[in-house]
Coordinates of C-alpha atoms in Angstrom, one line a residue:
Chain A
X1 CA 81.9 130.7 82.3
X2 CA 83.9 129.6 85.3
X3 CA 83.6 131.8 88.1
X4 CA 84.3 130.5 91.8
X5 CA 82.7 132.0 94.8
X6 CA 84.2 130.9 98.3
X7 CA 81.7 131.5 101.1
X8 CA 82.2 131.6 104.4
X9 CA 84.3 128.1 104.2
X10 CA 85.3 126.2 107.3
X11 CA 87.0 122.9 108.1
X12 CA 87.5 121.4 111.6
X13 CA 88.8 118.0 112.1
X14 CA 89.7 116.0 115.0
X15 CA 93.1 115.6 115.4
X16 CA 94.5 111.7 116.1
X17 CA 94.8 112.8 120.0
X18 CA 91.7 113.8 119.9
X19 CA 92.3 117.9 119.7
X20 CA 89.8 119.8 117.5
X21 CA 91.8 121.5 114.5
X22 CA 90.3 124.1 112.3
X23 CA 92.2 123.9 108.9
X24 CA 90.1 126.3 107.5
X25 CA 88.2 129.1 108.6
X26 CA 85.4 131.6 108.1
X27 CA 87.3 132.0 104.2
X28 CA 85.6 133.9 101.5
X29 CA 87.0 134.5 97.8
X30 CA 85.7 135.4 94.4
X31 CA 87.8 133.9 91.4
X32 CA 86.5 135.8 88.0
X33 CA 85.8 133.8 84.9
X34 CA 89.2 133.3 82.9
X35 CA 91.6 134.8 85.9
X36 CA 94.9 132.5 86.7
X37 CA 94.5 133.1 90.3
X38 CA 97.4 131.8 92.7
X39 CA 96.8 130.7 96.2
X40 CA 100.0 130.9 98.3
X41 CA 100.6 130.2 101.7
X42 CA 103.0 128.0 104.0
X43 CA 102.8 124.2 104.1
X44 CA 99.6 123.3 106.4
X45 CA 98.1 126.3 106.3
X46 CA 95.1 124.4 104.5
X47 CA 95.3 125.6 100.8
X48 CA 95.4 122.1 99.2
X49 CA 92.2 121.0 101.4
X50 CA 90.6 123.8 99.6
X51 CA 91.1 123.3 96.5
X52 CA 90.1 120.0 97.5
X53 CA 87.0 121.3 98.6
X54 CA 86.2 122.8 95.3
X55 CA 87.1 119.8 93.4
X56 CA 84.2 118.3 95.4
X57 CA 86.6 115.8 97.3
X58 CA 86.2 116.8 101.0
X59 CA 82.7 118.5 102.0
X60 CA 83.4 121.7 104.1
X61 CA 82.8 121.6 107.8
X62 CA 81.2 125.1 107.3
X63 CA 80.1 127.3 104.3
X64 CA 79.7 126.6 100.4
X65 CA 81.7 126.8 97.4
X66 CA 79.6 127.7 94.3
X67 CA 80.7 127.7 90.5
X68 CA 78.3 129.7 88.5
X69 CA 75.9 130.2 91.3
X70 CA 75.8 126.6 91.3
X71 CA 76.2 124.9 94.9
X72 CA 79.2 122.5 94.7
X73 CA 78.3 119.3 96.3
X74 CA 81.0 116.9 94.6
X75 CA 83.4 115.9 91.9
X76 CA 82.6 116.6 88.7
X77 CA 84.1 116.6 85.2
X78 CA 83.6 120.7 85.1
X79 CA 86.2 121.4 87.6
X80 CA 89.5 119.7 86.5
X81 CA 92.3 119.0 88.9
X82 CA 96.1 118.2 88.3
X83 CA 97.4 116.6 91.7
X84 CA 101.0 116.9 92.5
X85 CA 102.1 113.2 91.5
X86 CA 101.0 110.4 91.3
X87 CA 98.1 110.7 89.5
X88 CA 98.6 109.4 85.8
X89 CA 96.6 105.9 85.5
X90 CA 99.6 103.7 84.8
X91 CA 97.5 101.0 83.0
X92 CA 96.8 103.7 80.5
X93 CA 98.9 105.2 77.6
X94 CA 100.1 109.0 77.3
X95 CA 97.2 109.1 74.9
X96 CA 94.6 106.8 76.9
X97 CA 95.0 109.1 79.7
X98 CA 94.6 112.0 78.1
X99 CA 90.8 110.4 76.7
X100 CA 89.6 109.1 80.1
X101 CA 87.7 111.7 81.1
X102 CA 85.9 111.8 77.3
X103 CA 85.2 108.2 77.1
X104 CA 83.5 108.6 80.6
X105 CA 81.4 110.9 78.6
X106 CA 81.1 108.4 75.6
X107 CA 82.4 110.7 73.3
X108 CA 82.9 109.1 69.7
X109 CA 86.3 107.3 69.7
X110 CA 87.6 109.4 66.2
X111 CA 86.7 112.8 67.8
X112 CA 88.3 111.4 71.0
X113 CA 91.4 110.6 69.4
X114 CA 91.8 113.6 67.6
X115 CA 90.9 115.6 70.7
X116 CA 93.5 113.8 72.5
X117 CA 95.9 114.2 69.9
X118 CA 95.4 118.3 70.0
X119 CA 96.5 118.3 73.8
X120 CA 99.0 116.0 73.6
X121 CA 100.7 118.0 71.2
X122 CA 100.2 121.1 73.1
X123 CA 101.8 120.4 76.0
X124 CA 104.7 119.4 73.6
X125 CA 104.4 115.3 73.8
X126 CA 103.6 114.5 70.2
X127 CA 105.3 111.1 69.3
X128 CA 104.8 110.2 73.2
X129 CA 101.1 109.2 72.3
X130 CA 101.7 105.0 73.1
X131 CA 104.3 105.6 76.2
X132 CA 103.6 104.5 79.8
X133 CA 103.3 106.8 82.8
X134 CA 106.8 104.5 83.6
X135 CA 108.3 105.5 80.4
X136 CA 108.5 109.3 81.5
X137 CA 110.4 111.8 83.2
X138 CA 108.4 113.4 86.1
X139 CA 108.2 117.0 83.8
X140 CA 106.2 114.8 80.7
X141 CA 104.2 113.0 83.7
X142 CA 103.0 116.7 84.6
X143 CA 102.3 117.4 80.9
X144 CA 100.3 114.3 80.5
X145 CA 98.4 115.3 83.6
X146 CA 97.0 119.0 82.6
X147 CA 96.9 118.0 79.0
X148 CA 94.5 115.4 80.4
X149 CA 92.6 117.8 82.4
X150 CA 92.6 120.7 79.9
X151 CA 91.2 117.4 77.3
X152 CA 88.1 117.5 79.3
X153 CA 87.2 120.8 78.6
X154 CA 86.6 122.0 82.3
X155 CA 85.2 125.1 83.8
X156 CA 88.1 125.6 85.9
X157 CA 91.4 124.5 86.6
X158 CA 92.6 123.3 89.9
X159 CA 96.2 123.0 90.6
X160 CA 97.5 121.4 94.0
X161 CA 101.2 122.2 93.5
X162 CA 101.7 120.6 90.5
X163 CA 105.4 121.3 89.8
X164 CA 106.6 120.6 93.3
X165 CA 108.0 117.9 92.9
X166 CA 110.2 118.7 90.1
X167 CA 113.8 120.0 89.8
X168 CA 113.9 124.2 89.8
X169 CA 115.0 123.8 86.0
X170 CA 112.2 121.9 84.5
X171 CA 110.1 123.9 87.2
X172 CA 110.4 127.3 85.1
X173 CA 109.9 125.4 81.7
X174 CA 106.9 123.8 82.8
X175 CA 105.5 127.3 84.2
X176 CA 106.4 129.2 81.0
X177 CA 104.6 125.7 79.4
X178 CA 101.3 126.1 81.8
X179 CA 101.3 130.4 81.0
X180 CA 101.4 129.2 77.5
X181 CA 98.6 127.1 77.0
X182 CA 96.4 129.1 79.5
X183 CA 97.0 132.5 77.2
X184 CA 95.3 130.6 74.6
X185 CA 92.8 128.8 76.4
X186 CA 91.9 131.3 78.7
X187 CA 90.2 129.2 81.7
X188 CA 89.4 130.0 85.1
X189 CA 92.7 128.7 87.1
X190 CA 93.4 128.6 90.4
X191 CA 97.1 127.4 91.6
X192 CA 98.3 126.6 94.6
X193 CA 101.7 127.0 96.0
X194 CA 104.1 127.7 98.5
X195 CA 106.4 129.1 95.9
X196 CA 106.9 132.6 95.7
X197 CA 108.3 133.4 92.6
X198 CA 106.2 130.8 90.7
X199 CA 102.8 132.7 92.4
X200 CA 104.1 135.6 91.0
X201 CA 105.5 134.4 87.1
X202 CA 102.1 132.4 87.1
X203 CA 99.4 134.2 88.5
X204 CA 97.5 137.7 87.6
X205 CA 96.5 137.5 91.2
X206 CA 97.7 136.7 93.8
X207 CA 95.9 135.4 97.3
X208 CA 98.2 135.1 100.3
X209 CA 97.2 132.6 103.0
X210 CA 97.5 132.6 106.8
X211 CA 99.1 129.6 108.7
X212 CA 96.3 127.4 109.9
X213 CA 93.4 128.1 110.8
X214 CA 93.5 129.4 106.9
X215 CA 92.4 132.4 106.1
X216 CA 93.3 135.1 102.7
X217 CA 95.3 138.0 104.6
X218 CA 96.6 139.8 101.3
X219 CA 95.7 140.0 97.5
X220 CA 98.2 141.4 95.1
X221 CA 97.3 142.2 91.4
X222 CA 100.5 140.9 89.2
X223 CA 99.9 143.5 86.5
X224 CA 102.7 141.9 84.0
X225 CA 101.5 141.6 80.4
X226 CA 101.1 138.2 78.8
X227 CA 103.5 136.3 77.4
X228 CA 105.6 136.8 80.3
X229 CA 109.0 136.1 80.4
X230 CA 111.3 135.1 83.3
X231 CA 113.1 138.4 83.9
X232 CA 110.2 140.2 85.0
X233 CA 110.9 138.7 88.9
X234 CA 113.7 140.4 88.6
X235 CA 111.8 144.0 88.4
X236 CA 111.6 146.9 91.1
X237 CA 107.5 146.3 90.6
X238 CA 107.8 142.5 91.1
X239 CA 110.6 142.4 93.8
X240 CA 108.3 144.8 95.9
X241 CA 105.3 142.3 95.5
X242 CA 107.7 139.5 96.4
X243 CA 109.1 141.7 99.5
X244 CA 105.6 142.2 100.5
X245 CA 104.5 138.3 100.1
X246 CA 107.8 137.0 101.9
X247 CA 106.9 139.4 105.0
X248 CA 103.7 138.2 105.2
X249 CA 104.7 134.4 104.8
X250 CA 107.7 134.7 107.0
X251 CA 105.2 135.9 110.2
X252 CA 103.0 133.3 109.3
X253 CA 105.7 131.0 109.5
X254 CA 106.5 131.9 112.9
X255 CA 103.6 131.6 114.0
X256 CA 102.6 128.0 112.7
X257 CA 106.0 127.3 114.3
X258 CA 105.0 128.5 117.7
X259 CA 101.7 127.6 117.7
X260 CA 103.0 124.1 116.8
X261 CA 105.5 124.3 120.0
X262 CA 103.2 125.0 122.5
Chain B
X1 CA 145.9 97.4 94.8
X2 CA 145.9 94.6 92.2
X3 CA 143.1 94.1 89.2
X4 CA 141.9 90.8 91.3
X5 CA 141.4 92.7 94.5
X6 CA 139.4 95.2 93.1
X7 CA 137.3 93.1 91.2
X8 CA 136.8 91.7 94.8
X9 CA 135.9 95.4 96.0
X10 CA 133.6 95.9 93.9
X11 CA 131.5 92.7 94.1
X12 CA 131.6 92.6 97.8
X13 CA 129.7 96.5 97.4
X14 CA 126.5 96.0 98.2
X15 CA 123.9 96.7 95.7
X16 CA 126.7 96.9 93.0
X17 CA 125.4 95.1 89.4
X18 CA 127.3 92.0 88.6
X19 CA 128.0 90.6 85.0
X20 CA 125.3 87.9 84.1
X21 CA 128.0 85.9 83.5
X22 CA 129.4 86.0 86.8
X23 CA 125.5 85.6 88.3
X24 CA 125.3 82.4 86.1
X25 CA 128.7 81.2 87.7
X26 CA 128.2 81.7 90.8
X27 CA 124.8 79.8 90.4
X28 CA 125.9 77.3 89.0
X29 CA 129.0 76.9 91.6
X30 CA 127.0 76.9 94.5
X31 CA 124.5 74.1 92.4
X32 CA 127.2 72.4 91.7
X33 CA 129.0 72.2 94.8
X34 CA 125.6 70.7 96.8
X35 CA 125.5 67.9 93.6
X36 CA 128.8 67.2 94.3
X37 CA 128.5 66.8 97.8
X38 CA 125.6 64.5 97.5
X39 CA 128.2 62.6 95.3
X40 CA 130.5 62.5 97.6
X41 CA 129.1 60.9 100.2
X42 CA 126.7 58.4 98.6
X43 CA 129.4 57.2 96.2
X44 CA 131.7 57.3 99.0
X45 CA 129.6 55.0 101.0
X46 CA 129.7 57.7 104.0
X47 CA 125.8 57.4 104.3
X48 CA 123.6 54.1 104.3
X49 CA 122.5 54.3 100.4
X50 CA 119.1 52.8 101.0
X51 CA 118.1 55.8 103.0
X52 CA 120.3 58.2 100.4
X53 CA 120.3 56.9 97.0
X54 CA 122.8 58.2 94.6
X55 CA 122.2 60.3 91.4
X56 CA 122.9 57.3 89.1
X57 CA 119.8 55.6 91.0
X58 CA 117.5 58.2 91.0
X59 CA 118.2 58.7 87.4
X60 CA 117.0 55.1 87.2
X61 CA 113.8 55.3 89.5
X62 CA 112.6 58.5 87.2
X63 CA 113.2 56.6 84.0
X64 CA 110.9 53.9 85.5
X65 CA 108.0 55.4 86.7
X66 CA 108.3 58.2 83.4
X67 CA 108.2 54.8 81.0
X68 CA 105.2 53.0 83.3
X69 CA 103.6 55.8 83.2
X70 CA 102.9 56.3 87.0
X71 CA 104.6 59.6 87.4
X72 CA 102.6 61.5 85.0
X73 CA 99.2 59.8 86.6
X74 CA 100.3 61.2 89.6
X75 CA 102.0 64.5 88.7
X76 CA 98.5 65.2 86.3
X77 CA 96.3 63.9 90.0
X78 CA 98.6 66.6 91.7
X79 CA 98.1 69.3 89.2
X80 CA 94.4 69.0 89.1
X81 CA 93.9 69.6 92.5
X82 CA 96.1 72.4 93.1
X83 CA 94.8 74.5 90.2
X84 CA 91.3 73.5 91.0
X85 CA 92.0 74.6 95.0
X86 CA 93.9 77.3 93.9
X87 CA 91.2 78.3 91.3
X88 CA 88.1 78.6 93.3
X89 CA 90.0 80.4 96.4
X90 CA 91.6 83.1 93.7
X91 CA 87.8 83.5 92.3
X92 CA 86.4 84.4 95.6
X93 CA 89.2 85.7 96.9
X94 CA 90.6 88.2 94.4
X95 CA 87.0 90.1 94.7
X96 CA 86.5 90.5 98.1
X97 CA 89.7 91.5 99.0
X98 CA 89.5 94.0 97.1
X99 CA 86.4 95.4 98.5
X100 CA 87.7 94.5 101.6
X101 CA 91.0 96.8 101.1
X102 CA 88.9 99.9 99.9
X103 CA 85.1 99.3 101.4
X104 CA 85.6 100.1 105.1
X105 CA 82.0 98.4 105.7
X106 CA 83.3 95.0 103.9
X107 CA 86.6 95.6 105.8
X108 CA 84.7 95.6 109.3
X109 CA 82.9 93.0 108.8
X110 CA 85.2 90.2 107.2
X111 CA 88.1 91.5 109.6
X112 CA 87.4 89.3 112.7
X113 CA 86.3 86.0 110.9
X114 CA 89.4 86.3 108.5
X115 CA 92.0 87.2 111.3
X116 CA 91.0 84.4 113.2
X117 CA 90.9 81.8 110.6
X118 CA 93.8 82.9 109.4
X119 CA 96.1 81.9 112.0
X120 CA 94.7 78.3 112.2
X121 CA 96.9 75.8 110.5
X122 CA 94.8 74.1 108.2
X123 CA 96.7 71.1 108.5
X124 CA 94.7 71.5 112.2
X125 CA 90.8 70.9 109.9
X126 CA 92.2 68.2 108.0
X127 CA 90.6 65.2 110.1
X128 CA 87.5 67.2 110.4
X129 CA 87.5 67.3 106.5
X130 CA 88.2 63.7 105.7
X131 CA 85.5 63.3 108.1
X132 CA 83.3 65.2 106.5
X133 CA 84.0 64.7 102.6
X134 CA 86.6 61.6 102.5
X135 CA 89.9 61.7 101.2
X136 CA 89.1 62.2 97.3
X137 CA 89.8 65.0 95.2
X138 CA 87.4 66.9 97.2
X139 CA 89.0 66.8 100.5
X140 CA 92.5 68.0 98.8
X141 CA 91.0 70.7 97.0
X142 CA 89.1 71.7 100.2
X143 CA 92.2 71.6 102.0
X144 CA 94.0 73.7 99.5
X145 CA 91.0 76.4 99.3
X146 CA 91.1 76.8 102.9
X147 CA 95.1 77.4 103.1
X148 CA 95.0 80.0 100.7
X149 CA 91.9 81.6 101.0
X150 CA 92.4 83.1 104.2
X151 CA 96.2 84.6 103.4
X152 CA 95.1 85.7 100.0
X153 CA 92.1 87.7 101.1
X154 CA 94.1 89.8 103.8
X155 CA 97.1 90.1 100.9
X156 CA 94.6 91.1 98.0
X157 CA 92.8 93.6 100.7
X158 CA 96.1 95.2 100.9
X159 CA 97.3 95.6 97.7
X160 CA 93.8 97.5 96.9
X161 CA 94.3 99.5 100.1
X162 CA 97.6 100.4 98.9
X163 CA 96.1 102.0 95.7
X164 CA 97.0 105.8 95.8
X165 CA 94.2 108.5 97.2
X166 CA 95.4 110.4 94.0
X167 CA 94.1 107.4 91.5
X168 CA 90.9 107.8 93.0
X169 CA 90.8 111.8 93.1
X170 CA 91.9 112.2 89.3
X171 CA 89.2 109.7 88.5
X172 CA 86.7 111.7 90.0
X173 CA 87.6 114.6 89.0
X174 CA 87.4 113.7 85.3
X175 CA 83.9 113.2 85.6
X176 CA 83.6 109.6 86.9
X177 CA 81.0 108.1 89.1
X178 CA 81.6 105.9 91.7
X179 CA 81.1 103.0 90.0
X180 CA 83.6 103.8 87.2
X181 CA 86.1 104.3 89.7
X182 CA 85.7 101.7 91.0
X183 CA 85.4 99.7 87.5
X184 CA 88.1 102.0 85.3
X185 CA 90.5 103.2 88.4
X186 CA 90.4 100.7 91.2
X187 CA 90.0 97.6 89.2
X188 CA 92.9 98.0 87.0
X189 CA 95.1 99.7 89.6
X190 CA 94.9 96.4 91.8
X191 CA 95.8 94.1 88.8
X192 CA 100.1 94.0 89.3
X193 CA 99.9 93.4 93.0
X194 CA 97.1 90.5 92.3
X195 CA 99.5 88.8 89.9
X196 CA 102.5 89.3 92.4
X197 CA 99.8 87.7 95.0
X198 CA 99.0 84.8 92.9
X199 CA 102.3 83.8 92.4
X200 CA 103.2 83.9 96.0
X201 CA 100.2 82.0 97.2
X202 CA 100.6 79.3 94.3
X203 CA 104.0 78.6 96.3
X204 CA 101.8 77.9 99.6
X205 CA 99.2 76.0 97.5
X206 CA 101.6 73.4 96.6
X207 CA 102.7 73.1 100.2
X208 CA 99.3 72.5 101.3
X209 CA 98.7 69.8 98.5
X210 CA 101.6 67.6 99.4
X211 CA 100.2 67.9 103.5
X212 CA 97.3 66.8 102.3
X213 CA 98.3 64.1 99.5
X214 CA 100.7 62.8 102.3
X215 CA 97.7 63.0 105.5
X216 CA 95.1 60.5 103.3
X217 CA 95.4 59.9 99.4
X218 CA 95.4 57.5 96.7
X219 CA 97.0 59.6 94.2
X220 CA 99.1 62.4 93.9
X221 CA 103.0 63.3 94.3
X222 CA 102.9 63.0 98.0
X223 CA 100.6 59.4 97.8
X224 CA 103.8 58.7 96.0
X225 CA 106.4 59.9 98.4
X226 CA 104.3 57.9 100.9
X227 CA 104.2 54.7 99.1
X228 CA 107.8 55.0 98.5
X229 CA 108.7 55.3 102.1
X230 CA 106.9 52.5 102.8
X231 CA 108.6 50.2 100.3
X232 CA 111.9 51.7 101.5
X233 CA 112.2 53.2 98.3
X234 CA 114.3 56.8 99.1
X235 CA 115.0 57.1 95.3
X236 CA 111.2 57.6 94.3
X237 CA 111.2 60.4 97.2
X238 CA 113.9 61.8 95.7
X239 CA 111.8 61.5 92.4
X240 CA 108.8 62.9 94.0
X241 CA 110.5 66.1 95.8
X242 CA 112.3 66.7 92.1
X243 CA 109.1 66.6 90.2
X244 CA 107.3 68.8 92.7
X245 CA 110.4 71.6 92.8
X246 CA 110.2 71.5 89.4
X247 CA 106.8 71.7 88.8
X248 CA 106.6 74.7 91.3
X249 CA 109.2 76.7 89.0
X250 CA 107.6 76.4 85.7
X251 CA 104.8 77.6 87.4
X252 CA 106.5 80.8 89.3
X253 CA 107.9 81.2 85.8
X254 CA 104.7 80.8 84.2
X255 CA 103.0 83.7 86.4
X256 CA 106.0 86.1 85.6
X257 CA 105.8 85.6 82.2
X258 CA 102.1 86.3 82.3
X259 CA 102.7 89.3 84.0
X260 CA 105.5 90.4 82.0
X261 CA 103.4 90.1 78.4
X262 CA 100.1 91.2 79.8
X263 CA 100.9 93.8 81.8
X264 CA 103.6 95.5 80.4
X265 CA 103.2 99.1 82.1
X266 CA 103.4 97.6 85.3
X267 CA 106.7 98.7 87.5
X268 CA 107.5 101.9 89.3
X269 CA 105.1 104.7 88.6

């Protein structure tokens, strides 16, 4: 199982002038067991500090966040995150990485290995097994990172804009890469992006998010069927849902921006 | 635009790679040119050569004290100290730093001792230290600890405060407690910037041991410098300084090489 309820979640934080700023507020969600869920919403609107929430990272100012009726209260190996960079252990080899989180668990090394080995090769990296973080592309670094995750066996799946920091190309092959591996895995995912299009190529729903304070104004149900392919963005369905997302984001925009002026 | 004047062009762009061959040139010219100026006006008698030997003599003055043996007793005296001084500051140091750059609590409470310390030459505690413990190997190795102690602490702290939030948040999230990250993430993570530490701060050490070999000593490439001058000797200080450059390179190289077989991942991310 790996469903995620979002109760009532607030976070306030005092500003370095001293102002009181509510990232987050009053936000409730449900994320079904084995849904790809998408968060998106304009940069500072909050959505990475809840997934960080849910990771266990940062304790909400206000609320709970519960994963199986269980009350999250910190990091833990059942909630797997993939950060936007940065986040490989450089010390470590591609296939090092990917064990970390099972020799935390002192799994045996042969069935470590050969787990390893399995998610290595599906996120396409076989015969990368002994490279460095240094020795690879950002696109492989991304690999190694949800092949790690995905390694531990987690509940759920938290993504904090994992391909943002790649070029549009390798973008789109590491979506149709993620959609892959998920259609066989089926996990509980949640995604967070300010990316339209890769919200709705990615996700079978969709939440939209408010500019700070943070709050879900709009859910859209993607009803594509799986394996997706590119050119369903370009459909009268999915341009409408994208029509209806950019209107939403674009007045959030403007407000952020105001709000930030005055 | 001729072949020579673009050559020119493209040398004088900055960041623009070089041939090694022309690197190893221009080294050597610029090498060459001080030796040759140091030739020039010893052999030329334009300086008093008692107080500026020429090469020919200190040549001679290294062949004596290498076949007496006194140079190595001294150079080993030297070497002894410094790695003992630089030792025991590294062992203390490399661990609290570290706490100190990622453990707010250690943080506040080292902070105001360290900063203040730190800014007091420790050439300033060396008559309070001969007072104290003589001028043996103790005193040196004292000396030594104190100079580098103090800068390596605050540069250790930094290089674990300068390990990325993200290291920490994928160890967590993979299931590890705090002490693993501290042992399997932060540990690990610190381990380039030490090395690039220790082979700064080795640089200082040496400085320190020649203050202090020079200050009060019976031993030591800086006794030697001393006893030197006060023979009029200028070649055996010539000796001396050469011994201790070179000594201080193999060493710099020594740390590289270290750093280069042992951690071979390190580099951009």
């Amino acid at each position: 199982m790996g469903e995620v309820s979002i109760e009532r979640v607030g976070l306030s934080f005092k500003s370095r002038k001293g102002d009181d700023v509510i990232a987050l507020n009053n936000l409730s969600l449900q994320i079904p067991d084995k849904q790809f869920a998408v968060i998106v919403g304009p940069s500072g609107c909050g959505k990475s500090s809840l997934l960080d929430i849910i990771a266990g990272l940062k304790e909400p100012t206000g609320g709970q966040c519960k994963l199986d009726d269980q009350v999250i209260s910190g990091p833990g190996a059942e909630r797997g995150m993939v950060f936007q960079n940065y986040s490989l252990f450089p010390w470590l080899t591609v296939l090092q990485n990917v064990e970390f989180g099972l020799s935390l668990k002192n799994v045996g090394q042969r069935e470590r290995i050969e787990r390893a080995r399995f998610y290595v090769n599906a996120v396409g990296l076989g015969g990368f097994e002994n490279s460095y973080p240094k020795q690879l592309s950002g696109g492989m670094k991304q690999r190694v990172a949800i092949a790690r995750s995905l390694a531990n066996d987690p509940k759920i799946l938290l993504m904090d804009e994992p391909f943002g920091a790649l070029d549009s190309q390798t973008r789109t092959v590491m979506q149709e890469l993620l959609l892959g591996v998920w259609e066989k895995n089926q996990k509980t995912v949640l995604f967070v992006t300010h990316d339209i299009d890769e919200a709705l190529f990615l996700g079978e729903k969709v939440y939209v998010m408010s500019a700070r304070p943070g709050r879900i104004i709009d859910t859209l149900s993607v009803d594509f069927p799986h394996p997706r392919n590119y050119d369903m963005l370009t459909s009268p369905p999915c341009l409408e849902l994208k029509r209806r997302i950019h209107h939403n984001l674009h007045t959030e925009v403007h407000k952020a921006m105001a709000a930030a002026a005055a | 635009m001729g072949t020579a004047q673009i050559a020119l062009l493209k040398v004088l762009t900055p960041r623009r790679e070089i041939s090694r061959g022309l690197g190893l040139s221009a080294g050597a010219l610029i090498a060459g040119f001080i030796f040759l100026f140091w030739c020039v006006i010893t052999y030329g008698a334009l300086v008093d050569t008692t107080f500026c030997p020429p090469p020919h003599r200190v040549l001679l003055a290294l062949w004596k004290v290498l076949a007496d043996g006194s140079l190595f007793k001294h150079a080993w005296s030297s070497l002894v100290v410094i790695n003992l001084g630089f030792f025991l500051s590294s062992l203390i140091a490399i661990p609290l730093g570290i706490m100190m750059g990622s453990f707010r609590i250690v943080a506040a409470a080292l902070e105001p001792v360290v900063n203040f310390i730190r800014y007091l030459p420790v050439t300033s505690m060396i008559p309070l230290l001969i007072l104290w413990i003589g001028i043996g190997l103790e005193e040196k190795v004292a000396v030594i600890f104190i100079g580098t102690f103090f800068q390596q602490i605050v540069m250790f702290a930094d290089v674990s405060a300068q390990v990325p939030d993200e290291l920490f948040s994928a160890g967590y999230t993979l299931g590890a407690s705090r002490r693993q990250v501290v042992m399997k993430v932060l540990l690990p993570a610190t381990l380039p910037g030490v090395m690039d530490v220790l082979r700064v701060t080795m640089g200082w050490a040496w400085t320190y041991l020649v203050v202090a070999e020079l200050v009060a000593s019976n031993s030591g490439l800086g006794y030697m410098s001393m006893q030197a001058m006060r023979g009029l000797h200028a070649d055996l200080i010539f000796v001396a300084i050469l011994v201790i450059g070179f000594l201080g390179m193999v060493t710099d190289q020594i740390f590289r090489w270290i750093k280069a077989v042992w951690l071979p991942w390190a580099g951009q991310r």
